[in-house]
JSON list of C-alpha atoms in Angstrom, two decimals:
[
{"chain": "F", "resi": 1, "resn": "GLN", "atom": "CA", "xyz": [0.00, 0.00, 0.00]},
{"chain": "F", "resi": 2, "resn": "VAL", "atom": "CA", "xyz": [1.08, 3.53, -0.77]},
{"chain": "F", "resi": 3, "resn": "GLN", "atom": "CA", "xyz": [-0.35, 6.72, 0.64]},
{"chain": "F", "resi": 4, "resn": "LEU", "atom": "CA", "xyz": [0.02, 10.08, -1.09]},
{"chain": "F", "resi": 5, "resn": "VAL", "atom": "CA", "xyz": [-0.49, 13.46, 0.51]},
{"chain": "F", "resi": 6, "resn": "GLU", "atom": "CA", "xyz": [-0.65, 16.64, -1.54]},
{"chain": "F", "resi": 7, "resn": "SER", "atom": "CA", "xyz": [-0.26, 20.12, -0.13]},
{"chain": "F", "resi": 8, "resn": "GLY", "atom": "CA", "xyz": [0.26, 23.69, -1.26]},
{"chain": "F", "resi": 9, "resn": "GLY", "atom": "CA", "xyz": [-3.04, 24.45, -2.92]},
{"chain": "F", "resi": 10, "resn": "GLY", "atom": "CA", "xyz": [-4.98, 27.60, -2.21]},
{"chain": "F", "resi": 11, "resn": "LEU", "atom": "CA", "xyz": [-6.45, 30.80, -3.59]},
{"chain": "F", "resi": 12, "resn": "VAL", "atom": "CA", "xyz": [-4.26, 32.94, -5.83]},
{"chain": "F", "resi": 13, "resn": "GLN", "atom": "CA", "xyz": [-4.84, 35.84, -8.19]},
{"chain": "F", "resi": 14, "resn": "THR", "atom": "CA", "xyz": [-4.40, 35.63, -11.93]},
{"chain": "F", "resi": 15, "resn": "GLY", "atom": "CA", "xyz": [-0.72, 35.80, -12.79]},
{"chain": "F", "resi": 16, "resn": "GLY", "atom": "CA", "xyz": [0.31, 34.50, -9.39]},
{"chain": "F", "resi": 17, "resn": "SER", "atom": "CA", "xyz": [2.29, 31.42, -8.42]},
{"chain": "F", "resi": 18, "resn": "LEU", "atom": "CA", "xyz": [1.86, 28.36, -6.27]},
{"chain": "F", "resi": 19, "resn": "LYS", "atom": "CA", "xyz": [4.04, 25.37, -5.43]},
{"chain": "F", "resi": 20, "resn": "LEU", "atom": "CA", "xyz": [2.41, 22.02, -4.80]},
{"chain": "F", "resi": 21, "resn": "SER", "atom": "CA", "xyz": [4.07, 19.17, -2.93]},
{"chain": "F", "resi": 22, "resn": "CYS", "atom": "CA", "xyz": [3.32, 15.46, -2.91]},
{"chain": "F", "resi": 23, "resn": "VAL", "atom": "CA", "xyz": [4.78, 13.03, -0.43]},
{"chain": "F", "resi": 24, "resn": "ALA", "atom": "CA", "xyz": [4.35, 9.29, -0.83]},
{"chain": "F", "resi": 25, "resn": "SER", "atom": "CA", "xyz": [4.75, 6.81, 2.00]},
{"chain": "F", "resi": 26, "resn": "GLY", "atom": "CA", "xyz": [4.43, 3.09, 2.44]},
{"chain": "F", "resi": 27, "resn": "ASP", "atom": "CA", "xyz": [5.75, 0.43, 0.06]},
{"chain": "F", "resi": 28, "resn": "ILE", "atom": "CA", "xyz": [7.60, 2.80, -2.26]},
{"chain": "F", "resi": 29, "resn": "LEU", "atom": "CA", "xyz": [9.68, 1.41, -5.09]},
{"chain": "F", "resi": 30, "resn": "ASP", "atom": "CA", "xyz": [12.56, 3.66, -6.12]},
{"chain": "F", "resi": 31, "resn": "VAL", "atom": "CA", "xyz": [11.89, 3.08, -9.80]},
{"chain": "F", "resi": 32, "resn": "ASN", "atom": "CA", "xyz": [8.65, 4.91, -10.33]},
{"chain": "F", "resi": 33, "resn": "THR", "atom": "CA", "xyz": [6.96, 7.67, -12.19]},
{"chain": "F", "resi": 34, "resn": "MET", "atom": "CA", "xyz": [5.06, 10.29, -10.28]},
{"chain": "F", "resi": 35, "resn": "GLY", "atom": "CA", "xyz": [2.83, 12.86, -11.80]},
{"chain": "F", "resi": 36, "resn": "TRP", "atom": "CA", "xyz": [0.32, 15.62, -11.35]},
{"chain": "F", "resi": 37, "resn": "TYR", "atom": "CA", "xyz": [-3.17, 15.47, -12.75]},
{"chain": "F", "resi": 38, "resn": "ARG", "atom": "CA", "xyz": [-6.06, 17.85, -12.42]},
{"chain": "F", "resi": 39, "resn": "ARG", "atom": "CA", "xyz": [-9.82, 17.80, -12.55]},
{"chain": "F", "resi": 40, "resn": "GLN", "atom": "CA", "xyz": [-11.42, 21.08, -13.47]},
{"chain": "F", "resi": 41, "resn": "VAL", "atom": "CA", "xyz": [-15.01, 19.93, -13.25]},
{"chain": "F", "resi": 42, "resn": "PRO", "atom": "CA", "xyz": [-16.23, 17.50, -10.58]},
{"chain": "F", "resi": 43, "resn": "GLY", "atom": "CA", "xyz": [-17.14, 14.19, -12.12]},
{"chain": "F", "resi": 44, "resn": "ARG", "atom": "CA", "xyz": [-14.95, 14.63, -15.17]},
{"chain": "F", "resi": 45, "resn": "GLN", "atom": "CA", "xyz": [-11.86, 12.56, -15.84]},
{"chain": "F", "resi": 46, "resn": "ARG", "atom": "CA", "xyz": [-8.58, 13.79, -14.48]},
{"chain": "F", "resi": 47, "resn": "GLU", "atom": "CA", "xyz": [-6.14, 15.11, -17.07]},
{"chain": "F", "resi": 48, "resn": "LEU", "atom": "CA", "xyz": [-2.38, 14.88, -16.99]},
{"chain": "F", "resi": 49, "resn": "VAL", "atom": "CA", "xyz": [-0.51, 18.07, -16.10]},
{"chain": "F", "resi": 50, "resn": "ALA", "atom": "CA", "xyz": [3.09, 16.85, -15.83]},
{"chain": "F", "resi": 51, "resn": "ALA", "atom": "CA", "xyz": [5.01, 13.75, -14.81]},
{"chain": "F", "resi": 52, "resn": "ILE", "atom": "CA", "xyz": [8.55, 12.85, -13.87]},
{"chain": "F", "resi": 53, "resn": "ASP", "atom": "CA", "xyz": [10.22, 9.45, -13.91]},
{"chain": "F", "resi": 54, "resn": "ALA", "atom": "CA", "xyz": [12.91, 8.00, -11.67]},
{"chain": "F", "resi": 55, "resn": "GLY", "atom": "CA", "xyz": [15.67, 9.36, -13.89]},
{"chain": "F", "resi": 56, "resn": "GLY", "atom": "CA", "xyz": [14.27, 12.88, -13.86]},
{"chain": "F", "resi": 57, "resn": "ALA", "atom": "CA", "xyz": [12.80, 12.83, -17.35]},
{"chain": "F", "resi": 58, "resn": "THR", "atom": "CA", "xyz": [9.71, 15.02, -17.53]},
{"chain": "F", "resi": 59, "resn": "ASN", "atom": "CA", "xyz": [6.58, 15.14, -19.61]},
{"chain": "F", "resi": 60, "resn": "TYR", "atom": "CA", "xyz": [4.24, 18.13, -19.83]},
{"chain": "F", "resi": 61, "resn": "GLU", "atom": "CA", "xyz": [0.87, 18.70, -21.38]},
{"chain": "F", "resi": 62, "resn": "PRO", "atom": "CA", "xyz": [0.90, 21.69, -23.77]},
{"chain": "F", "resi": 63, "resn": "PHE", "atom": "CA", "xyz": [-1.03, 23.96, -21.41]},
{"chain": "F", "resi": 64, "resn": "ALA", "atom": "CA", "xyz": [1.57, 23.40, -18.69]},
{"chain": "F", "resi": 65, "resn": "ARG", "atom": "CA", "xyz": [4.70, 23.75, -20.77]},
{"chain": "F", "resi": 66, "resn": "GLY", "atom": "CA", "xyz": [6.58, 26.96, -20.01]},
{"chain": "F", "resi": 67, "resn": "ARG", "atom": "CA", "xyz": [4.47, 27.85, -16.95]},
{"chain": "F", "resi": 68, "resn": "PHE", "atom": "CA", "xyz": [4.67, 24.75, -14.76]},
{"chain": "F", "resi": 69, "resn": "THR", "atom": "CA", "xyz": [7.73, 22.85, -13.58]},
{"chain": "F", "resi": 70, "resn": "VAL", "atom": "CA", "xyz": [7.65, 19.36, -12.11]},
{"chain": "F", "resi": 71, "resn": "SER", "atom": "CA", "xyz": [10.60, 18.23, -10.01]},
{"chain": "F", "resi": 72, "resn": "ARG", "atom": "CA", "xyz": [11.40, 15.58, -7.48]},
{"chain": "F", "resi": 73, "resn": "ALA", "atom": "CA", "xyz": [13.40, 15.57, -4.27]},
{"chain": "F", "resi": 74, "resn": "ASN", "atom": "CA", "xyz": [13.71, 11.78, -4.02]},
{"chain": "F", "resi": 75, "resn": "ALA", "atom": "CA", "xyz": [11.82, 8.62, -4.85]},
{"chain": "F", "resi": 76, "resn": "SER", "atom": "CA", "xyz": [8.83, 9.63, -2.79]},
{"chain": "F", "resi": 77, "resn": "THR", "atom": "CA", "xyz": [8.49, 13.43, -3.07]},
{"chain": "F", "resi": 78, "resn": "ILE", "atom": "CA", "xyz": [7.62, 15.58, -6.06]},
{"chain": "F", "resi": 79, "resn": "PHE", "atom": "CA", "xyz": [6.70, 19.19, -6.58]},
{"chain": "F", "resi": 80, "resn": "LEU", "atom": "CA", "xyz": [4.79, 21.26, -9.09]},
{"chain": "F", "resi": 81, "resn": "GLU", "atom": "CA", "xyz": [5.75, 24.90, -9.40]},
{"chain": "F", "resi": 82, "resn": "MET", "atom": "CA", "xyz": [3.04, 26.84, -11.18]},
{"chain": "F", "resi": 83, "resn": "MET", "atom": "CA", "xyz": [3.62, 30.33, -12.50]},
{"chain": "F", "resi": 84, "resn": "ASN", "atom": "CA", "xyz": [1.52, 32.84, -14.38]},
{"chain": "F", "resi": 85, "resn": "LEU", "atom": "CA", "xyz": [-1.64, 31.10, -13.24]},
{"chain": "F", "resi": 86, "resn": "ARG", "atom": "CA", "xyz": [-4.84, 31.58, -15.23]},
{"chain": "F", "resi": 87, "resn": "ARG", "atom": "CA", "xyz": [-8.45, 31.24, -14.21]},
{"chain": "F", "resi": 88, "resn": "GLU", "atom": "CA", "xyz": [-8.68, 28.07, -16.28]},
{"chain": "F", "resi": 89, "resn": "ASP", "atom": "CA", "xyz": [-6.01, 26.50, -14.06]},
{"chain": "F", "resi": 90, "resn": "THR", "atom": "CA", "xyz": [-8.61, 26.36, -11.30]},
{"chain": "F", "resi": 91, "resn": "ALA", "atom": "CA", "xyz": [-8.95, 22.68, -10.46]},
{"chain": "F", "resi": 92, "resn": "ALA", "atom": "CA", "xyz": [-8.35, 19.97, -7.93]},
{"chain": "F", "resi": 93, "resn": "TYR", "atom": "CA", "xyz": [-4.78, 18.78, -8.42]},
{"chain": "F", "resi": 94, "resn": "PHE", "atom": "CA", "xyz": [-3.94, 15.14, -7.74]},
{"chain": "F", "resi": 95, "resn": "CYS", "atom": "CA", "xyz": [-0.66, 13.32, -7.35]},
{"chain": "F", "resi": 96, "resn": "LYS", "atom": "CA", "xyz": [-0.24, 9.85, -8.83]},
{"chain": "F", "resi": 97, "resn": "TYR", "atom": "CA", "xyz": [2.40, 7.27, -8.03]},
{"chain": "F", "resi": 98, "resn": "SER", "atom": "CA", "xyz": [3.10, 4.60, -10.64]},
{"chain": "F", "resi": 99, "resn": "PRO", "atom": "CA", "xyz": [5.80, 2.02, -9.95]},
{"chain": "F", "resi": 100, "resn": "THR", "atom": "CA", "xyz": [7.48, 0.07, -12.74]},
{"chain": "F", "resi": 101, "resn": "TRP", "atom": "CA", "xyz": [5.41, -2.92, -11.64]},
{"chain": "F", "resi": 102, "resn": "GLY", "atom": "CA", "xyz": [2.43, -3.10, -9.34]},
{"chain": "F", "resi": 103, "resn": "ASN", "atom": "CA", "xyz": [-0.53, -0.85, -8.67]},
{"chain": "F", "resi": 104, "resn": "SER", "atom": "CA", "xyz": [-0.73, 2.89, -9.10]},
{"chain": "F", "resi": 105, "resn": "TYR", "atom": "CA", "xyz": [-2.03, 5.10, -6.32]},
{"chain": "F", "resi": 106, "resn": "TRP", "atom": "CA", "xyz": [-3.66, 8.50, -6.11]},
{"chain": "F", "resi": 107, "resn": "GLY", "atom": "CA", "xyz": [-3.67, 11.19, -3.48]},
{"chain": "F", "resi": 108, "resn": "GLN", "atom": "CA", "xyz": [-6.82, 12.92, -2.27]},
{"chain": "F", "resi": 109, "resn": "GLY", "atom": "CA", "xyz": [-6.06, 16.13, -4.13]},
{"chain": "F", "resi": 110, "resn": "THR", "atom": "CA", "xyz": [-5.46, 19.75, -3.28]},
{"chain": "F", "resi": 111, "resn": "GLN", "atom": "CA", "xyz": [-7.62, 22.58, -4.57]},
{"chain": "F", "resi": 112, "resn": "VAL", "atom": "CA", "xyz": [-6.17, 25.44, -6.60]},
{"chain": "F", "resi": 113, "resn": "THR", "atom": "CA", "xyz": [-8.42, 28.41, -7.23]},
{"chain": "F", "resi": 114, "resn": "VAL", "atom": "CA", "xyz": [-7.31, 31.27, -9.45]},
{"chain": "F", "resi": 115, "resn": "SER", "atom": "CA", "xyz": [-9.32, 34.46, -9.20]},
{"chain": "F", "resi": 116, "resn": "SER", "atom": "CA", "xyz": [-9.25, 37.53, -11.38]}
]
């Protein structure tokens, strides 16, 4: 079992910045990919924001490229630095842990609200 806890969400004005953190605990495998997803509308599918693998290789969705930066401190902790936030970035942001083998796990999410 793996538990994920996100933090760092909140209310920010358009053009502002936030840094999200995700800490995984439990049966962590060092070789894993961790990523950030978001859900803008309750009930809709989560969409990928950015992900980072064990070697530090990153993958960004087009809307995140150039404004968001995903990084990792170690096998169990990742961050998402978000700059120049827009109203359409308002969403619940979720962290996902995906080991090379075995089950993937999700955190409970942290809310980001961007106001004008």
